[in-house]
């Protein structure tokens, strides 16, 4: 990928897309293409094809998606499958038609079976039933992976898929109903500290394990894959930093400086018990995560406090 190549970042206002855009700018890429949702609706096939026909991007990062935490995934099931399938079909097919040299499709570790062997290797895909709370989203993401694979096989395209573990960082969604656990707890603990509440409420039992990766590490991994790793299939991106939800809540209380109690609401779902990625395919090539969970939490908390007004509304990547 040359510094002057035309690169389209789909979803540049979301958590991942904005991090990829920052990383490309910092690395000196000068021909970057991005559109707001108002300017280009990627669910609209005609508009997407017209945009690609005009711009003919040589590289595409497909980070546009309907995303959310366990509650949003579980309750807006129709939106999660339809929006993601539509975006993927339009963008991947449009990239094929205009001869995009390389496309990177972003997925999620929830594509693996609910009771998958741990740590989860790429070849464990489709070896068992999925977690119910996010099955529609996972099915859409699996369809995206298979679309890239099928196009590579039939049309000789060079489209790859990257599967990150649970991500967090600046420009995350901090809306308590639709966000993931990490931004939700940062907000809850911050507000509890300000209002001097005696406790904070954490969903579920606190026992599920989650692996967290800072989105700047994710963006670095995406650039690494698109530049240096000649994968044509799918590759995991993880940090190896796994904690229980209870440990995460305690760490967040420490970072925020809150001494109240943590109360568990077991009427809320736990989701999958564990989803630790095996990222050895990528680490063997020389990539590794650099930001520790504590450091990443401190940085994200600082960002949240400075940008609270930005995070007041629900954001969709
Ligand atoms: O991050 P999260 O929403 O999604 O929840 P998943 C992780 C765990 O944190 C679950 C618990 O066990 C939640 O019950 N949790 C505790 C909370 N308190 C809270 C809270 O205030 N808010 C939230 N959201 N959770 C999503 C998938 O799964 O992860 C997506 O639904 C995607 O498809 C994404 O894969 C990365 O890790 O369970």
mmCIF file of N, CA and C and ligand atoms in Angstrom, residues 68-71 73 108-110 133-134 137 165-167 176 179-182 184-185 188 201-204 208 210 245 268-272 275, ligand 1:
data_model
loop_
_atom_site.group_PDB
_atom_site.id
_atom_site.type_symbol
_atom_site.label_atom_id
_atom_site.label_comp_id
_atom_site.label_asym_id
_atom_site.label_seq_id
_atom_site.Cartn_x
_atom_site.Cartn_y
_atom_site.Cartn_z
ATOM 1 N N UNK A 68 -23.098 -3.152 18.965
ATOM 2 C CA UNK A 68 -23.620 -2.805 20.281
ATOM 3 C C UNK A 68 -23.297 -3.889 21.284
ATOM 4 N N UNK A 69 -23.651 -3.638 22.514
ATOM 5 C CA UNK A 69 -23.396 -4.596 23.586
ATOM 6 C C UNK A 69 -24.458 -5.679 23.648
ATOM 7 N N UNK A 70 -24.398 -6.440 24.706
ATOM 8 C CA UNK A 70 -25.235 -7.639 24.838
ATOM 9 C C UNK A 70 -26.732 -7.300 24.759
ATOM 10 N N UNK A 71 -27.154 -6.204 25.380
ATOM 11 C CA UNK A 71 -28.578 -5.871 25.404
ATOM 12 C C UNK A 71 -29.069 -5.448 24.018
ATOM 13 N N UNK A 73 -27.716 -6.182 21.107
ATOM 14 C CA UNK A 73 -27.673 -7.356 20.234
ATOM 15 C C UNK A 73 -28.875 -8.273 20.452
ATOM 16 N N UNK A 108 -15.884 -9.935 14.411
ATOM 17 C CA UNK A 108 -15.942 -9.931 15.869
ATOM 18 C C UNK A 108 -15.732 -11.352 16.384
ATOM 19 N N UNK A 109 -15.212 -11.454 17.603
ATOM 20 C CA UNK A 109 -14.944 -12.791 18.155
ATOM 21 C C UNK A 109 -16.230 -13.559 18.476
ATOM 22 N N UNK A 110 -17.397 -12.895 18.399
ATOM 23 C CA UNK A 110 -18.649 -13.617 18.695
ATOM 24 C C UNK A 110 -19.061 -14.548 17.556
ATOM 25 N N UNK A 133 -27.559 -14.627 22.544
ATOM 26 C CA UNK A 133 -27.794 -13.177 22.656
ATOM 27 C C UNK A 133 -27.284 -12.400 21.443
ATOM 28 N N UNK A 134 -26.286 -12.952 20.734
ATOM 29 C CA UNK A 134 -25.806 -12.201 19.561
ATOM 30 C C UNK A 134 -25.792 -13.025 18.285
ATOM 31 N N UNK A 137 -26.235 -11.054 14.835
ATOM 32 C CA UNK A 137 -25.032 -10.287 14.488
ATOM 33 C C UNK A 137 -23.913 -11.231 14.031
ATOM 34 N N UNK A 165 -11.036 -9.166 19.261
ATOM 35 C CA UNK A 165 -11.677 -9.449 20.529
ATOM 36 C C UNK A 165 -12.449 -8.194 20.978
ATOM 37 N N UNK A 166 -12.980 -8.144 22.207
ATOM 38 C CA UNK A 166 -13.764 -6.970 22.647
ATOM 39 C C UNK A 166 -12.886 -5.715 22.640
ATOM 40 N N UNK A 167 -13.334 -4.699 21.892
ATOM 41 C CA UNK A 167 -12.546 -3.476 21.720
ATOM 42 C C UNK A 167 -13.072 -2.348 22.597
ATOM 43 N N UNK A 176 -25.826 3.833 27.987
ATOM 44 C CA UNK A 176 -25.935 2.704 28.918
ATOM 45 C C UNK A 176 -26.793 1.549 28.403
ATOM 46 N N UNK A 179 -24.450 0.167 24.831
ATOM 47 C CA UNK A 179 -22.984 0.031 24.759
ATOM 48 C C UNK A 179 -22.497 -1.329 25.218
ATOM 49 N N UNK A 180 -21.205 -1.544 25.022
ATOM 50 C CA UNK A 180 -20.517 -2.713 25.570
ATOM 51 C C UNK A 180 -20.193 -2.455 27.047
ATOM 52 N N UNK A 181 -19.723 -3.504 27.693
ATOM 53 C CA UNK A 181 -19.546 -3.413 29.149
ATOM 54 C C UNK A 181 -18.529 -2.356 29.570
ATOM 55 N N UNK A 182 -17.416 -2.259 28.877
ATOM 56 C CA UNK A 182 -16.344 -1.379 29.370
ATOM 57 C C UNK A 182 -16.750 0.107 29.380
ATOM 58 N N UNK A 184 -19.777 1.205 29.354
ATOM 59 C CA UNK A 184 -20.933 1.323 30.269
ATOM 60 C C UNK A 184 -20.446 1.470 31.709
ATOM 61 N N UNK A 185 -19.484 0.628 32.086
ATOM 62 C CA UNK A 185 -19.020 0.688 33.478
ATOM 63 C C UNK A 185 -18.215 1.957 33.750
ATOM 64 N N UNK A 188 -20.948 4.468 34.350
ATOM 65 C CA UNK A 188 -21.680 4.236 35.600
ATOM 66 C C UNK A 188 -20.838 4.624 36.816
ATOM 67 N N UNK A 201 -24.369 -0.676 39.677
ATOM 68 C CA UNK A 201 -25.029 -1.916 39.259
ATOM 69 C C UNK A 201 -24.300 -2.499 38.051
ATOM 70 N N UNK A 202 -23.884 -3.748 38.189
ATOM 71 C CA UNK A 202 -23.219 -4.457 37.085
ATOM 72 C C UNK A 202 -24.148 -5.574 36.631
ATOM 73 N N UNK A 203 -24.333 -5.710 35.322
ATOM 74 C CA UNK A 203 -25.242 -6.734 34.802
ATOM 75 C C UNK A 203 -24.631 -8.126 34.936
ATOM 76 N N UNK A 204 -25.512 -9.098 35.163
ATOM 77 C CA UNK A 204 -25.096 -10.502 35.178
ATOM 78 C C UNK A 204 -24.382 -10.870 36.468
ATOM 79 N N UNK A 208 -18.421 -13.982 33.801
ATOM 80 C CA UNK A 208 -17.928 -14.196 32.434
ATOM 81 C C UNK A 208 -16.549 -13.574 32.238
ATOM 82 N N UNK A 210 -13.772 -11.882 29.693
ATOM 83 C CA UNK A 210 -13.654 -11.154 28.426
ATOM 84 C C UNK A 210 -12.212 -10.693 28.235
ATOM 85 N N UNK A 245 -15.660 -10.085 34.468
ATOM 86 C CA UNK A 245 -16.388 -8.810 34.519
ATOM 87 C C UNK A 245 -16.229 -8.187 35.914
ATOM 88 N N UNK A 268 -30.026 -9.876 34.472
ATOM 89 C CA UNK A 268 -29.482 -9.547 33.149
ATOM 90 C C UNK A 268 -28.611 -10.703 32.646
ATOM 91 N N UNK A 269 -28.556 -10.899 31.315
ATOM 92 C CA UNK A 269 -27.813 -12.061 30.801
ATOM 93 C C UNK A 269 -26.293 -11.916 30.922
ATOM 94 N N UNK A 270 -25.622 -13.052 31.079
ATOM 95 C CA UNK A 270 -24.154 -13.100 31.127
ATOM 96 C C UNK A 270 -23.563 -13.163 29.724
ATOM 97 N N UNK A 271 -24.334 -13.736 28.807
ATOM 98 C CA UNK A 271 -23.768 -13.966 27.475
ATOM 99 C C UNK A 271 -22.811 -15.143 27.501
ATOM 100 N N UNK A 272 -21.913 -15.156 26.550
ATOM 101 C CA UNK A 272 -21.002 -16.291 26.439
ATOM 102 C C UNK A 272 -20.047 -16.318 27.651
ATOM 103 N N UNK A 275 -14.499 -15.897 25.857
ATOM 104 C CA UNK A 275 -14.120 -15.848 24.439
ATOM 105 C C UNK A 275 -12.727 -15.254 24.275
HETATM 106 O O1 LIG B 1 -19.685 -6.047 26.426
HETATM 107 P P1 LIG B 1 -20.974 -6.772 26.459
HETATM 108 O O2 LIG B 1 -22.207 -5.974 26.322
HETATM 109 O O3 LIG B 1 -21.021 -7.843 25.329
HETATM 110 O O4 LIG B 1 -21.076 -7.573 27.851
HETATM 111 P P2 LIG B 1 -20.511 -9.334 25.046
HETATM 112 C C1 LIG B 1 -20.041 -8.330 28.380
HETATM 113 C C2 LIG B 1 -20.426 -8.838 29.754
HETATM 114 O O5 LIG B 1 -20.494 -7.737 30.650
HETATM 115 C C3 LIG B 1 -21.778 -9.549 29.851
HETATM 116 C C4 LIG B 1 -21.684 -7.794 31.416
HETATM 117 O O6 LIG B 1 -21.652 -10.637 30.719
HETATM 118 C C5 LIG B 1 -22.679 -8.467 30.459
HETATM 119 O O7 LIG B 1 -23.777 -8.992 31.168
HETATM 120 N N1 LIG B 1 -22.063 -6.457 31.870
HETATM 121 C C6 LIG B 1 -22.042 -6.032 33.150
HETATM 122 C C7 LIG B 1 -22.499 -5.426 31.113
HETATM 123 N N2 LIG B 1 -22.502 -4.793 33.260
HETATM 124 C C8 LIG B 1 -22.787 -4.368 32.003
HETATM 125 C C9 LIG B 1 -23.293 -3.144 31.489
HETATM 126 O O8 LIG B 1 -23.585 -2.192 32.198
HETATM 127 N N3 LIG B 1 -23.426 -3.071 30.145
HETATM 128 C C10 LIG B 1 -23.100 -4.119 29.311
HETATM 129 N N4 LIG B 1 -23.248 -3.960 27.993
HETATM 130 N N5 LIG B 1 -22.674 -5.305 29.791
HETATM 131 C C11 LIG B 1 -21.017 -8.494 22.668
HETATM 132 C C12 LIG B 1 -21.816 -9.085 21.545
HETATM 133 O O9 LIG B 1 -21.022 -9.505 23.591
HETATM 134 O O10 LIG B 1 -19.669 -8.223 22.362
HETATM 135 C C13 LIG B 1 -21.482 -8.545 20.236
HETATM 136 O O11 LIG B 1 -23.181 -9.017 21.866
HETATM 137 C C14 LIG B 1 -20.001 -8.351 19.999
HETATM 138 O O12 LIG B 1 -22.019 -9.365 19.263
HETATM 139 C C15 LIG B 1 -19.344 -7.671 21.161
HETATM 140 O O13 LIG B 1 -19.383 -9.567 19.757
HETATM 141 C C16 LIG B 1 -17.841 -7.575 21.030
HETATM 142 O O14 LIG B 1 -19.034 -9.450 25.111
HETATM 143 O O15 LIG B 1 -21.253 -10.326 25.891
#
